[in-house]
XYZ file of C-alpha atoms in Angstrom:
710
model
C -1.839 15.231 -13.293
C 0.917 15.685 -15.636
C 0.501 19.217 -16.062
C 0.233 19.353 -12.469
C 3.526 17.887 -11.912
C 5.032 20.225 -14.723
C 3.767 23.358 -13.034
C 5.460 22.160 -9.799
C 8.590 21.702 -11.635
C 8.377 24.833 -13.584
C 7.692 26.768 -10.153
C 10.530 25.494 -8.210
C 12.915 26.088 -11.130
C 11.785 29.753 -11.489
C 12.195 30.036 -7.766
C 15.698 28.567 -7.971
C 16.778 30.548 -10.781
C 15.591 34.109 -8.891
C 17.226 32.904 -5.612
C 13.680 32.739 -4.155
C 12.917 29.826 -1.621
C 9.486 28.941 -1.172
C 7.974 30.108 2.025
C 4.822 28.808 4.176
C 2.030 31.555 3.778
C 3.054 32.296 0.240
C -0.189 31.885 -2.009
C 0.655 29.385 -4.972
C -1.931 29.077 -7.660
C -2.271 25.524 -9.256
C -5.207 24.595 -11.548
C -7.356 27.745 -10.541
C -6.613 26.687 -6.836
C -5.094 28.535 -4.340
C -2.518 27.127 -1.717
C -0.548 28.240 1.235
C 1.271 25.514 2.908
C 3.248 22.603 2.247
C 5.557 20.045 3.283
C 8.345 18.404 1.141
C 7.992 14.918 0.077
C 11.283 12.455 -0.137
C 11.967 13.753 -3.373
C 11.943 17.362 -2.075
C 8.572 18.050 -4.361
C 6.335 20.259 -2.302
C 2.803 18.834 -1.333
C 0.677 21.913 -1.245
C -2.204 22.219 1.316
C -4.431 25.177 1.985
C -5.428 26.304 5.505
C -8.794 27.322 6.719
C -8.965 30.164 8.806
C -11.828 31.545 11.140
C -10.884 35.228 9.833
C -7.763 35.620 8.220
C -4.139 34.233 8.199
C -2.490 36.950 10.471
C -5.312 36.829 13.036
C -5.068 32.950 13.319
C -1.352 33.200 13.940
C -2.159 35.905 16.812
C -4.773 33.711 18.239
C -2.136 30.640 18.116
C 0.841 32.701 19.668
C -1.546 33.974 22.687
C -2.752 30.236 23.446
C 0.992 29.226 23.082
C 1.785 31.657 26.079
C -0.688 29.790 27.974
C 0.636 26.361 27.257
C -2.127 25.506 24.755
C -1.932 24.532 21.373
C -3.929 25.713 18.218
C -3.106 23.382 15.140
C -4.019 24.286 11.618
C -6.883 22.648 9.845
C -6.070 21.999 6.053
C -7.707 20.850 2.957
C -6.054 19.295 -0.047
C -7.222 20.113 -3.702
C -11.063 20.734 -2.115
C -10.856 17.336 0.076
C -12.194 16.749 3.418
C -11.087 19.509 6.196
C -8.490 17.435 8.466
C -6.794 19.015 11.289
C -3.345 18.544 12.175
C -2.289 17.475 15.634
C 1.000 18.886 16.719
C 3.215 15.861 15.988
C 5.777 15.308 13.135
C 6.785 11.994 11.373
C 10.348 11.975 10.181
C 13.104 9.534 8.977
C 16.684 10.132 9.558
C 19.449 8.843 6.971
C 21.238 6.059 8.322
C 24.433 7.964 8.105
C 22.966 10.500 10.929
C 24.483 9.778 14.165
C 22.199 9.927 17.471
C 24.131 12.811 18.776
C 23.027 14.552 15.513
C 19.617 13.655 15.820
C 19.347 14.590 19.490
C 20.687 18.165 18.593
C 18.234 18.286 15.773
C 15.190 17.730 18.189
C 16.754 20.056 20.721
C 17.286 22.829 18.001
C 13.533 22.669 16.977
C 11.909 22.096 20.327
C 10.952 18.654 19.608
C 9.808 15.659 21.869
C 9.976 12.089 21.317
C 6.912 10.036 21.480
C 7.427 7.053 19.647
C 10.645 5.354 18.403
C 11.225 1.692 17.568
C 14.562 -0.023 17.528
C 13.373 -2.211 14.699
C 12.876 0.804 12.501
C 15.839 2.802 13.983
C 15.333 5.941 11.501
C 11.744 6.692 12.073
C 10.503 8.946 14.864
C 7.114 10.437 15.640
C 7.772 13.649 17.709
C 5.686 16.031 19.354
C 5.937 20.319 18.532
C 5.628 22.934 21.081
C 2.688 24.835 21.070
C 2.907 27.853 18.782
C 4.988 26.031 16.411
C 4.165 26.083 12.518
C 4.246 22.005 11.701
C 4.628 22.902 7.847
C 7.552 25.216 8.351
C 9.529 22.938 11.034
C 9.256 19.835 8.404
C 10.555 22.097 5.475
C 13.132 23.388 7.938
C 14.237 19.898 8.890
C 14.156 18.519 5.352
C 16.104 21.344 4.110
C 18.927 20.442 6.974
C 19.813 17.527 4.793
C 19.477 14.988 7.653
C 16.239 13.431 6.790
C 14.863 11.101 3.885
C 11.112 12.887 4.739
C 9.520 14.772 7.302
C 5.874 15.347 7.452
C 3.361 16.809 9.933
C 0.945 14.400 11.007
C -2.655 14.636 10.762
C -6.210 13.170 10.705
C -6.799 10.474 8.107
C -9.763 9.865 5.942
C -10.066 6.644 3.737
C -12.071 5.110 1.258
C -13.503 1.708 1.349
C -12.867 0.163 -2.010
C -16.060 -1.498 -2.195
C -19.374 -1.284 -3.953
C -22.799 -1.349 -2.294
C -24.152 -3.374 -4.521
C -24.650 -18.509 -16.975
C -21.830 -17.526 -19.173
C -18.789 -19.660 -17.892
C -15.207 -18.909 -18.570
C -13.951 -21.011 -21.654
C -10.482 -22.354 -21.093
C -10.126 -23.960 -24.265
C -7.533 -21.438 -25.507
C -5.320 -22.066 -22.903
C -5.166 -26.069 -22.736
C -1.625 -27.214 -22.826
C 0.131 -29.118 -20.226
C -2.303 -28.385 -17.652
C -3.107 -30.518 -14.717
C -6.329 -31.868 -14.037
C -8.200 -29.317 -12.765
C -9.480 -29.348 -9.081
C -13.214 -28.814 -7.868
C -13.489 -28.202 -4.370
C -16.529 -29.363 -2.342
C -17.674 -25.899 -0.941
C -21.366 -25.369 -1.808
C -21.056 -22.015 -3.655
C -18.265 -23.331 -5.880
C -19.594 -26.578 -6.414
C -23.214 -26.088 -7.190
C -23.352 -22.368 -8.673
C -21.557 -20.765 -11.407
C -21.511 -17.444 -9.830
C -19.529 -18.984 -6.787
C -16.669 -19.797 -9.166
C -16.746 -17.772 -12.066
C -13.512 -15.430 -10.534
C -11.457 -18.642 -9.758
C -12.261 -19.955 -13.451
C -11.094 -16.649 -15.112
C -7.694 -16.962 -12.877
C -7.385 -20.674 -13.495
C -7.365 -21.246 -9.563
C -8.772 -24.741 -10.059
C -5.641 -25.648 -12.126
C -3.371 -23.947 -9.300
C -5.048 -26.183 -6.544
C -3.517 -29.010 -8.534
C -0.353 -27.637 -7.532
C -0.782 -26.174 -4.392
C -3.623 -25.181 -1.892
C -1.782 -22.993 0.407
C 0.190 -23.118 3.745
C -0.527 -21.724 7.166
C 3.021 -20.380 7.381
C 1.955 -18.108 4.552
C 0.028 -15.437 6.602
C -2.386 -12.693 4.613
C -2.893 -9.556 6.984
C -6.383 -7.993 6.363
C -6.200 -4.316 6.996
C -9.426 -3.319 7.049
C -12.474 -2.536 9.686
C -12.599 -5.728 11.300
C -13.218 -9.373 10.573
C -15.784 -11.888 11.683
C -13.216 -14.053 13.783
C -15.787 -16.865 14.403
C -16.996 -17.292 10.819
C -17.424 -20.880 9.642
C -15.122 -20.290 6.558
C -12.623 -18.520 8.114
C -11.951 -19.733 11.815
C -9.643 -22.506 10.425
C -7.413 -20.207 9.040
C -7.814 -17.292 11.689
C -4.773 -16.409 13.828
C -6.693 -14.256 16.155
C -4.043 -13.672 18.645
C -1.929 -12.083 16.070
C -4.604 -9.576 15.347
C -4.920 -5.888 16.846
C -7.494 -3.374 16.807
C -6.037 0.177 16.040
C -9.278 1.998 16.598
C -10.131 0.973 20.299
C -6.193 -0.162 21.193
C -6.909 -3.674 22.187
C -6.288 -7.213 20.822
C -9.748 -7.756 19.600
C -9.752 -7.140 15.656
C -13.329 -8.473 15.315
C -15.796 -6.105 13.253
C -17.726 -3.340 15.368
C -20.937 -5.045 16.655
C -24.114 -3.288 15.832
C -27.782 -3.530 16.729
C -30.346 -5.058 14.380
C -31.791 -1.684 13.610
C -28.877 -0.764 12.125
C -29.478 0.385 8.332
C -28.669 -2.256 6.050
C -26.298 -0.160 3.878
C -24.300 0.259 7.148
C -24.380 -3.534 7.702
C -22.995 -4.193 4.417
C -20.028 -1.699 5.032
C -19.340 -3.242 8.660
C -18.977 -6.808 6.689
C -16.435 -5.433 4.566
C -13.105 -6.605 6.018
C -14.974 -10.064 6.314
C -15.584 -10.179 2.801
C -12.242 -9.153 2.060
C -10.666 -12.034 4.374
C -13.031 -14.579 2.454
C -12.162 -14.024 -1.098
C -8.306 -14.117 -0.080
C -8.274 -17.117 2.257
C -11.575 -18.633 3.064
C -11.053 -22.369 4.017
C -11.501 -24.493 0.871
C -12.919 -27.844 0.152
C -14.357 -27.930 3.489
C -18.043 -28.667 2.476
C -19.023 -25.051 3.529
C -19.846 -21.748 1.701
C -16.907 -20.543 -0.402
C -13.352 -21.238 -1.623
C -10.798 -18.587 -0.964
C -7.841 -18.381 -3.531
C -5.461 -19.823 -0.922
C -7.330 -22.517 1.020
C -5.039 -23.015 3.696
C -3.242 -19.656 3.907
C -3.377 -17.699 7.480
C -5.691 -14.880 8.187
C -4.004 -11.891 10.516
C -6.987 -9.536 11.172
C -6.278 -5.990 11.792
C -9.077 -3.528 12.497
C -7.616 -0.210 11.466
C -10.538 2.117 9.961
C -13.501 3.118 12.035
C -16.390 2.789 9.786
C -18.636 5.001 12.198
C -16.969 7.899 11.479
C -18.017 8.261 7.748
C -16.989 5.592 5.237
C -13.402 5.704 6.761
C -11.528 7.324 9.748
C -8.272 6.808 11.501
C -6.903 9.022 14.096
C -3.679 9.852 12.648
C -1.364 9.028 9.432
C 0.961 7.503 12.093
C -1.297 4.942 12.853
C -1.173 3.875 9.034
C 2.601 3.226 9.567
C 1.767 1.301 12.602
C -0.918 -0.495 11.376
C 1.432 -1.790 8.153
C 4.576 -2.241 10.568
C 2.667 -4.183 12.953
C 1.370 -6.761 10.011
C 5.034 -7.261 8.989
C 6.165 -7.884 12.419
C 3.469 -10.482 13.346
C 4.769 -12.309 9.999
C 2.552 -11.454 7.196
C 3.778 -12.391 4.024
C 1.050 -10.461 2.053
C -0.817 -7.249 3.482
C -4.137 -6.424 1.563
C -5.487 -2.820 1.603
C -8.664 -2.771 0.207
C -8.756 1.048 0.933
C -7.421 4.338 -0.827
C -6.583 7.627 0.444
C -9.589 10.425 0.669
C -10.543 12.865 -1.840
C -11.321 10.066 -4.617
C -15.174 11.164 -5.350
C -13.372 14.072 -7.335
C -10.383 12.732 -8.790
C -8.386 15.097 -7.147
C -4.607 14.656 -6.346
C -3.618 12.971 -2.959
C -0.278 14.153 -1.642
C 2.167 11.674 -1.009
C 2.043 10.104 2.155
C 5.638 9.463 3.754
C 4.337 7.576 6.791
C 3.205 4.720 4.132
C 6.344 4.864 2.380
C 8.321 4.266 5.661
C 6.174 1.239 6.175
C 6.573 -0.176 2.629
C 10.402 0.196 2.782
C 10.140 -1.209 6.590
C 8.193 -4.355 4.967
C 10.796 -4.764 2.141
C 13.538 -4.722 4.304
C 12.442 -6.762 7.407
C 9.207 -8.910 6.252
C 9.505 -12.765 5.940
C 12.957 -12.853 7.296
C 14.410 -10.188 4.918
C 12.777 -11.694 2.043
C 10.139 -8.652 1.953
C 6.529 -8.521 2.683
C 4.277 -7.745 -0.242
C 1.646 -4.909 0.016
C -1.362 -5.269 -2.146
C -3.893 -2.095 -2.682
C -6.995 -1.782 -4.499
C -6.795 0.888 -7.039
C -9.986 2.426 -6.249
C -13.519 2.893 -7.694
C -13.907 6.532 -8.629
C -13.033 5.973 -12.210
C -10.054 8.279 -11.725
C -6.486 8.109 -12.748
C -4.367 6.386 -10.454
C -1.649 9.072 -11.183
C -3.700 11.087 -8.837
C -2.508 8.870 -5.813
C 1.093 9.658 -5.302
C 1.700 6.560 -3.213
C 0.626 4.432 -5.999
C 3.695 5.796 -7.737
C 5.639 3.003 -6.295
C 7.004 -0.089 -7.932
C 7.421 -2.141 -4.806
C 3.695 -2.522 -4.038
C 0.914 -4.358 -6.276
C -1.972 -1.832 -7.606
C -5.162 -3.974 -8.676
C -8.155 -2.669 -10.778
C -11.150 -4.286 -11.330
C -12.581 -6.942 -14.195
C -16.201 -7.061 -14.739
C -17.852 -10.389 -14.989
C -17.802 -11.325 -18.690
C -21.703 -11.281 -19.223
C -21.472 -8.564 -21.877
C -21.280 -8.689 -25.428
C -20.503 -12.086 -25.768
C -18.457 -12.683 -22.839
C -15.647 -10.142 -23.794
C -13.267 -8.915 -20.860
C -13.694 -5.430 -19.901
C -12.321 -3.197 -16.992
C -15.380 -2.655 -14.828
C -16.875 0.651 -15.140
C -16.143 2.158 -11.736
C -12.553 0.858 -11.640
C -9.653 3.325 -11.496
C -6.967 3.201 -14.182
C -3.333 4.349 -15.084
C -0.004 3.644 -14.981
C 0.310 2.508 -11.595
C -1.854 -0.590 -12.303
C 0.197 -3.636 -12.035
C -2.714 -6.161 -12.755
C -6.188 -6.431 -13.110
C -8.376 -9.341 -11.303
C -12.035 -10.297 -11.160
C -14.332 -8.226 -9.001
C -17.875 -8.015 -11.212
C -19.822 -4.718 -11.924
C -23.271 -3.845 -10.429
C -23.859 -2.395 -13.963
C -23.586 -5.966 -15.848
C -26.888 -7.343 -17.017
C -27.679 -10.048 -16.078
C -26.811 -8.906 -12.657
C -23.686 -10.705 -11.917
C -22.755 -8.059 -9.659
C -19.598 -9.663 -8.053
C -18.146 -12.473 -5.889
C -19.852 -14.504 -3.387
C -17.761 -13.990 -0.217
C -18.067 -14.534 3.403
C -20.583 -12.141 5.245
C -20.819 -11.575 9.128
C -22.373 -14.598 10.618
C -26.038 -15.073 11.437
C -27.303 -12.129 9.467
C -25.460 -9.530 11.408
C -24.107 -8.410 8.065
C -25.656 -7.296 4.697
C -27.179 -10.864 4.265
C -29.423 -13.066 6.590
C -26.965 -15.957 6.130
C -23.153 -16.167 6.386
C -22.268 -15.300 2.316
C -22.816 -12.056 0.475
C -25.277 -13.644 -1.863
C -27.257 -10.750 -2.690
C -25.738 -8.488 -3.693
C -22.540 -9.889 -4.170
C -19.325 -8.289 -2.983
C -17.739 -6.106 -5.765
C -15.411 -3.351 -6.362
C -11.518 -3.076 -6.379
C -11.870 -4.169 -2.812
C -12.764 -7.569 -4.031
C -10.284 -7.566 -6.739
C -7.379 -6.941 -4.387
C -7.766 -9.806 -2.185
C -8.080 -12.053 -5.389
C -4.454 -10.938 -5.918
C -3.636 -10.875 -2.390
C -4.562 -14.644 -2.125
C -3.002 -15.796 -5.389
C 0.375 -14.406 -4.069
C -0.116 -16.062 -0.914
C -0.740 -19.367 -2.967
C 2.483 -18.888 -4.899
C 4.549 -17.985 -1.984
C 3.326 -21.227 -0.603
C 4.762 -23.072 -3.415
C 8.099 -21.312 -3.052
C 8.519 -19.650 0.237
C 12.347 -18.496 -0.603
C 10.917 -16.087 -3.078
C 12.299 -12.453 -2.457
C 9.860 -9.850 -2.878
C 11.085 -8.430 -6.296
C 11.279 -12.249 -7.636
C 7.498 -12.594 -6.579
C 6.429 -9.192 -8.242
C 8.190 -10.126 -11.345
C 6.259 -13.715 -11.225
C 3.025 -11.723 -10.878
C 3.355 -9.555 -13.721
C 5.097 -12.126 -15.782
C 2.252 -14.842 -15.430
C -0.160 -12.155 -16.055
C 1.655 -11.358 -19.412
C 2.192 -14.902 -20.277
C -0.934 -15.665 -22.677
C -1.859 -11.668 -23.143
C -1.469 -11.955 -26.938
C -4.049 -14.933 -27.105
C -6.310 -12.858 -24.637
C -6.487 -9.799 -26.970
C -7.032 -12.020 -30.185
C -9.847 -13.606 -28.041
C -11.218 -10.321 -26.938
C -10.838 -11.579 -23.359
C -8.978 -8.306 -22.789
C -10.852 -5.018 -24.551
C -9.280 -1.881 -24.401
C -12.443 -0.018 -26.164
C -14.794 0.760 -23.249
C -17.845 1.930 -25.348
C -20.457 -0.294 -23.822
C -22.146 2.233 -21.577
C -22.014 6.196 -21.484
C -19.767 5.941 -18.702
C -17.289 3.981 -20.279
C -16.910 6.091 -23.112
C -15.021 8.566 -21.074
C -11.921 6.116 -21.217
C -11.764 5.429 -24.854
C -8.328 6.197 -25.803
C -6.724 5.769 -22.086
C -6.701 1.821 -22.118
C -3.599 2.142 -24.252
C -0.648 -0.415 -24.521
C 2.963 0.497 -23.919
C 6.262 -1.140 -23.645
C 7.785 -0.954 -19.650
C 11.231 -2.198 -18.563
C 10.556 -4.493 -15.395
C 11.815 -2.785 -12.435
C 14.013 -5.481 -11.594
C 14.387 -7.928 -14.483
C 16.263 -6.971 -17.828
C 13.079 -7.467 -19.625
C 10.418 -5.445 -21.835
C 6.937 -6.168 -21.146
C 3.727 -4.876 -22.410
C 1.611 -2.745 -19.976
C -1.923 -1.408 -20.281
C -3.011 1.410 -17.913
C -6.302 -0.272 -17.538
C -5.374 -3.895 -17.246
C -1.640 -3.713 -16.143
C 0.435 -6.223 -17.354
C -2.692 -8.420 -18.045
C -5.003 -10.003 -15.875
C -4.301 -12.399 -12.912
C -3.326 -15.908 -13.822
C -2.742 -17.847 -10.369
C -1.777 -21.193 -12.239
C 0.995 -19.493 -14.016
C 2.333 -17.697 -10.891
C 2.323 -21.272 -8.829
C 3.868 -23.063 -12.004
C 6.486 -20.669 -12.441
C 7.375 -20.325 -8.923
C 7.714 -24.184 -8.462
C 9.772 -24.507 -11.402
C 12.233 -21.955 -10.795
C 11.281 -19.250 -13.438
C 10.915 -16.388 -11.036
C 14.421 -16.304 -9.494
C 16.692 -13.259 -10.227
C 19.905 -14.389 -11.822
C 22.372 -11.807 -12.380
C 23.916 -11.511 -15.935
C 27.729 -12.271 -15.671
C 30.574 -10.859 -17.593
C 33.458 -12.512 -19.360
C 35.224 -9.193 -20.422
C 34.922 -5.370 -20.731
C 32.719 -5.746 -23.856
C 30.010 -7.271 -21.907
C 29.538 -4.360 -19.505
C 28.114 -0.740 -20.023
C 30.550 2.080 -20.794
C 31.520 3.218 -17.834
C 32.028 -0.203 -16.139
C 34.964 -2.752 -16.517
C 34.395 -6.531 -16.059
C 35.964 -8.085 -12.753
C 37.082 -11.349 -14.062
C 37.198 -13.216 -10.850
C 33.575 -12.569 -9.641
C 31.927 -11.790 -13.412
C 30.441 -8.598 -12.192
C 30.555 -5.206 -13.881
C 32.432 -2.701 -11.775
C 32.161 1.223 -11.944
C 35.376 2.225 -13.615
C 35.470 5.495 -11.216
C 34.998 3.363 -8.166
C 31.808 3.540 -5.953
C 31.461 5.570 -2.639
C 27.887 4.672 -1.803
C 25.091 2.178 -2.676
C 23.534 4.717 -4.723
C 26.252 4.762 -7.292
C 25.703 0.798 -7.807
C 23.509 -0.912 -10.306
C 20.348 -2.600 -8.935
C 20.966 -5.685 -6.576
C 24.664 -4.327 -6.263
C 26.028 -2.652 -3.015
C 29.210 -0.482 -2.703
C 32.317 -2.164 -1.086
C 33.658 1.021 0.419
C 37.095 -0.468 1.049
C 37.958 -1.266 -2.354
C 35.315 1.016 -4.460
C 33.807 -1.844 -6.242
C 29.926 -2.429 -6.564
C 29.415 -5.976 -5.443
C 26.138 -8.317 -5.653
C 24.320 -7.945 -2.529
C 24.178 -11.644 -1.286
C 24.311 -10.773 2.272
C 20.717 -9.487 2.595
C 21.792 -6.124 4.406
C 19.651 -3.603 2.264
C 21.424 -0.969 4.058
C 19.831 2.576 3.173
C 16.276 1.851 3.094
C 15.564 5.448 1.508
C 16.770 4.143 -1.796
C 14.332 1.450 -2.837
C 16.212 0.978 -6.148
C 19.094 -0.457 -4.136
C 17.409 -3.002 -1.813
C 18.243 -5.658 -4.333
C 18.612 -9.095 -3.273
C 17.467 -8.643 0.303
C 18.340 -12.149 1.271
C 18.385 -13.199 4.725
C 18.392 -9.806 6.881
C 19.976 -12.055 9.696
C 19.964 -9.645 12.658
C 16.393 -7.965 11.784
C 16.091 -7.040 15.496
C 13.845 -7.980 18.335
C 10.326 -7.847 16.757
C 8.837 -8.826 19.913
C 8.578 -5.036 20.951
C 7.371 -3.514 17.533
C 3.576 -2.679 17.758
C 1.518 0.546 18.634
C 2.693 2.644 21.416
C -0.871 3.331 22.323
C -3.173 6.499 21.235
C -0.678 9.024 19.952
C -3.461 11.083 18.814
C -3.422 12.501 22.322
C 0.002 14.027 22.705
C -0.947 16.285 25.524
C 0.416 14.761 28.469
C 3.668 13.157 27.733
C 5.219 13.479 31.088
C 8.718 14.081 31.682
C 10.693 14.562 28.524
C 13.404 13.058 29.737
C 11.320 9.603 29.616
C 9.599 10.200 26.593
C 10.102 6.560 25.305
C 7.141 5.589 27.582
C 3.698 6.855 25.828
C 1.965 5.632 28.802
C -0.179 2.638 29.321
C -2.048 1.274 26.272
C -4.339 -0.949 28.279
C -3.848 -4.008 26.373
C -0.127 -4.492 25.672
C -0.344 -6.890 22.762
C 1.628 -4.735 20.376
C 3.511 -2.890 22.524
C 6.660 -1.122 21.535
C 9.686 -0.531 23.608
C 10.056 3.030 22.345
C 13.148 3.007 24.079
C 15.889 5.626 22.782
C 18.802 4.071 24.687
C 21.193 5.325 21.954
C 20.223 8.784 22.883
C 20.297 8.038 26.567
C 24.052 7.499 26.127
C 24.715 10.798 24.771
C 22.237 12.843 26.354
C 22.918 15.460 29.093
C 19.806 17.541 29.142
C 16.174 16.865 28.334
C 14.465 17.400 24.659
C 12.562 20.314 25.242
C -7.122 8.286 5.215
C -7.894 10.441 3.877
C -9.032 6.896 3.411
C -11.615 4.916 1.665
C -12.782 1.616 2.107
C -13.014 0.236 -1.592
C -16.328 -1.960 -2.516
């Protein structure tokens, strides 16, 4: 992966020196593969694709242009590093910089022949636009990016995703961690109270001690973006908010799983229960005398059906829908969003391009979620024994990436990363999930199944096989974050992320001594491939001035929900900036403003980009001041979102959802009225799509892959 990026950097540098600008259609050779198309991500780095032609490129272009004269469109089919072929759909997502005026935006659309089909004033910079037939989507995206007006511009296309789940009595010894712990809580849920396999993951992360301090709040809601949830399940219904849910597959308000006939193959039935099992691990009702206990007993659940498992392991219409689903969860009040799916091409560990639609949604969540304190998004790392460096979107300090811990049944109860789990520098924390290769077969976690035998089991719970994979590890973390935010709902997103990492690292040294974290994976042949890769290094916390140990298999350690809740209650997660008394307390290029106790840039600032994290530029004085207003300003620069505080006027979130089936953009009608994309049927997440700011200046019309993880 590093060689790949080194090659890209070198090729770009050589192109710059020679005065040659990268162009569409030119062949680029990387690691023996040939690419001929690209878009530029937010940093300006090319994301390369290879187009598939019936004959050759020139003949395909002639056919495209011939159809365009007839008013018909032919859009490219592309692959990325040998991934499944996907077709572009003639739309383009882009995010304008905050300083760009409505008139300039309008002129940009006119210049490139683009037509607005989606815009929501709650995320004012983001647009989805339709291109004219005969347009080269990649070329237009690059042209617009190079004009310097946008943070990113990316052609939209089909999305394929991979569910992060797997198809398929040594109890945790807590003696090493006995300090001033409260009395542990034993809920009366059947699987927890009667069976070790029903509670091993809780004991590993010390849920039983955390519950003595907090059991959750329905005000803290966890969105399950997946393939649907059993809304009537006996162990979920009390925590379910079905009225807040949405179905992005069928474009209606029913976020339930897809029904099937009794003759459906068993493997398919297991997959259909994926979202239900994820929801149960995070927030099944605890201490209700039934089934299992979720990590956050009383947290709310927002069900969102996003992936259509009828179309292979995972399918969505467009990447734009990924943005819509994540944004919708934020607008419905989700404190945490669980994503137990990853992008396509993981079976071969091939590189996945940066998806700017996802990055836009992450930024939106940080700025607008939880009244400006930021929604926290959790992702499963994936199950293909691959390096997370291959997934560009995981290189983001504002999300949580979770690897999987196997059940401690092997080799005297030592703690190993699950054999299948992805690893790498992007991993933030490891959480229990189990491993089908374990012997005896503690395959994973007992969770909720589709009720009444409609899922993989005849009963209501995943008793055999258990639910495993990083799909299971991610909701363990989502539930833990929900519990922490229930204990202290005022935590800002960066404080919560710090608390998660700090709690995992709290007893790291002792766990290593006790071999409860074992970097040497030499138990079975598959694990031998990772020897030398599960290594420790020092990493500075993104937000806090603190160096912590990080392992690319275990992250900052493994989840400790008790420590997270305790730290949240006792105020150990809050960010407190270091104040200065004189210039000696400041870096070389800054001086101490005695009145505020803040270090100020000597030369004066002209934008937020020139200020330290958590500071914004006061243009009038040229001073960097602590951002205590909650106005994060430029969402493109995540480093400066800092103390998001109370965003105050975050806009009308009532009109924020999905504009309907954007995949079918053929009949958009009068372009002067492009704000309305049509009747979506059920208008639950209806977006206003207004472009009033344009109407005021316009005098003419504007001409996954993903895999669910088990």
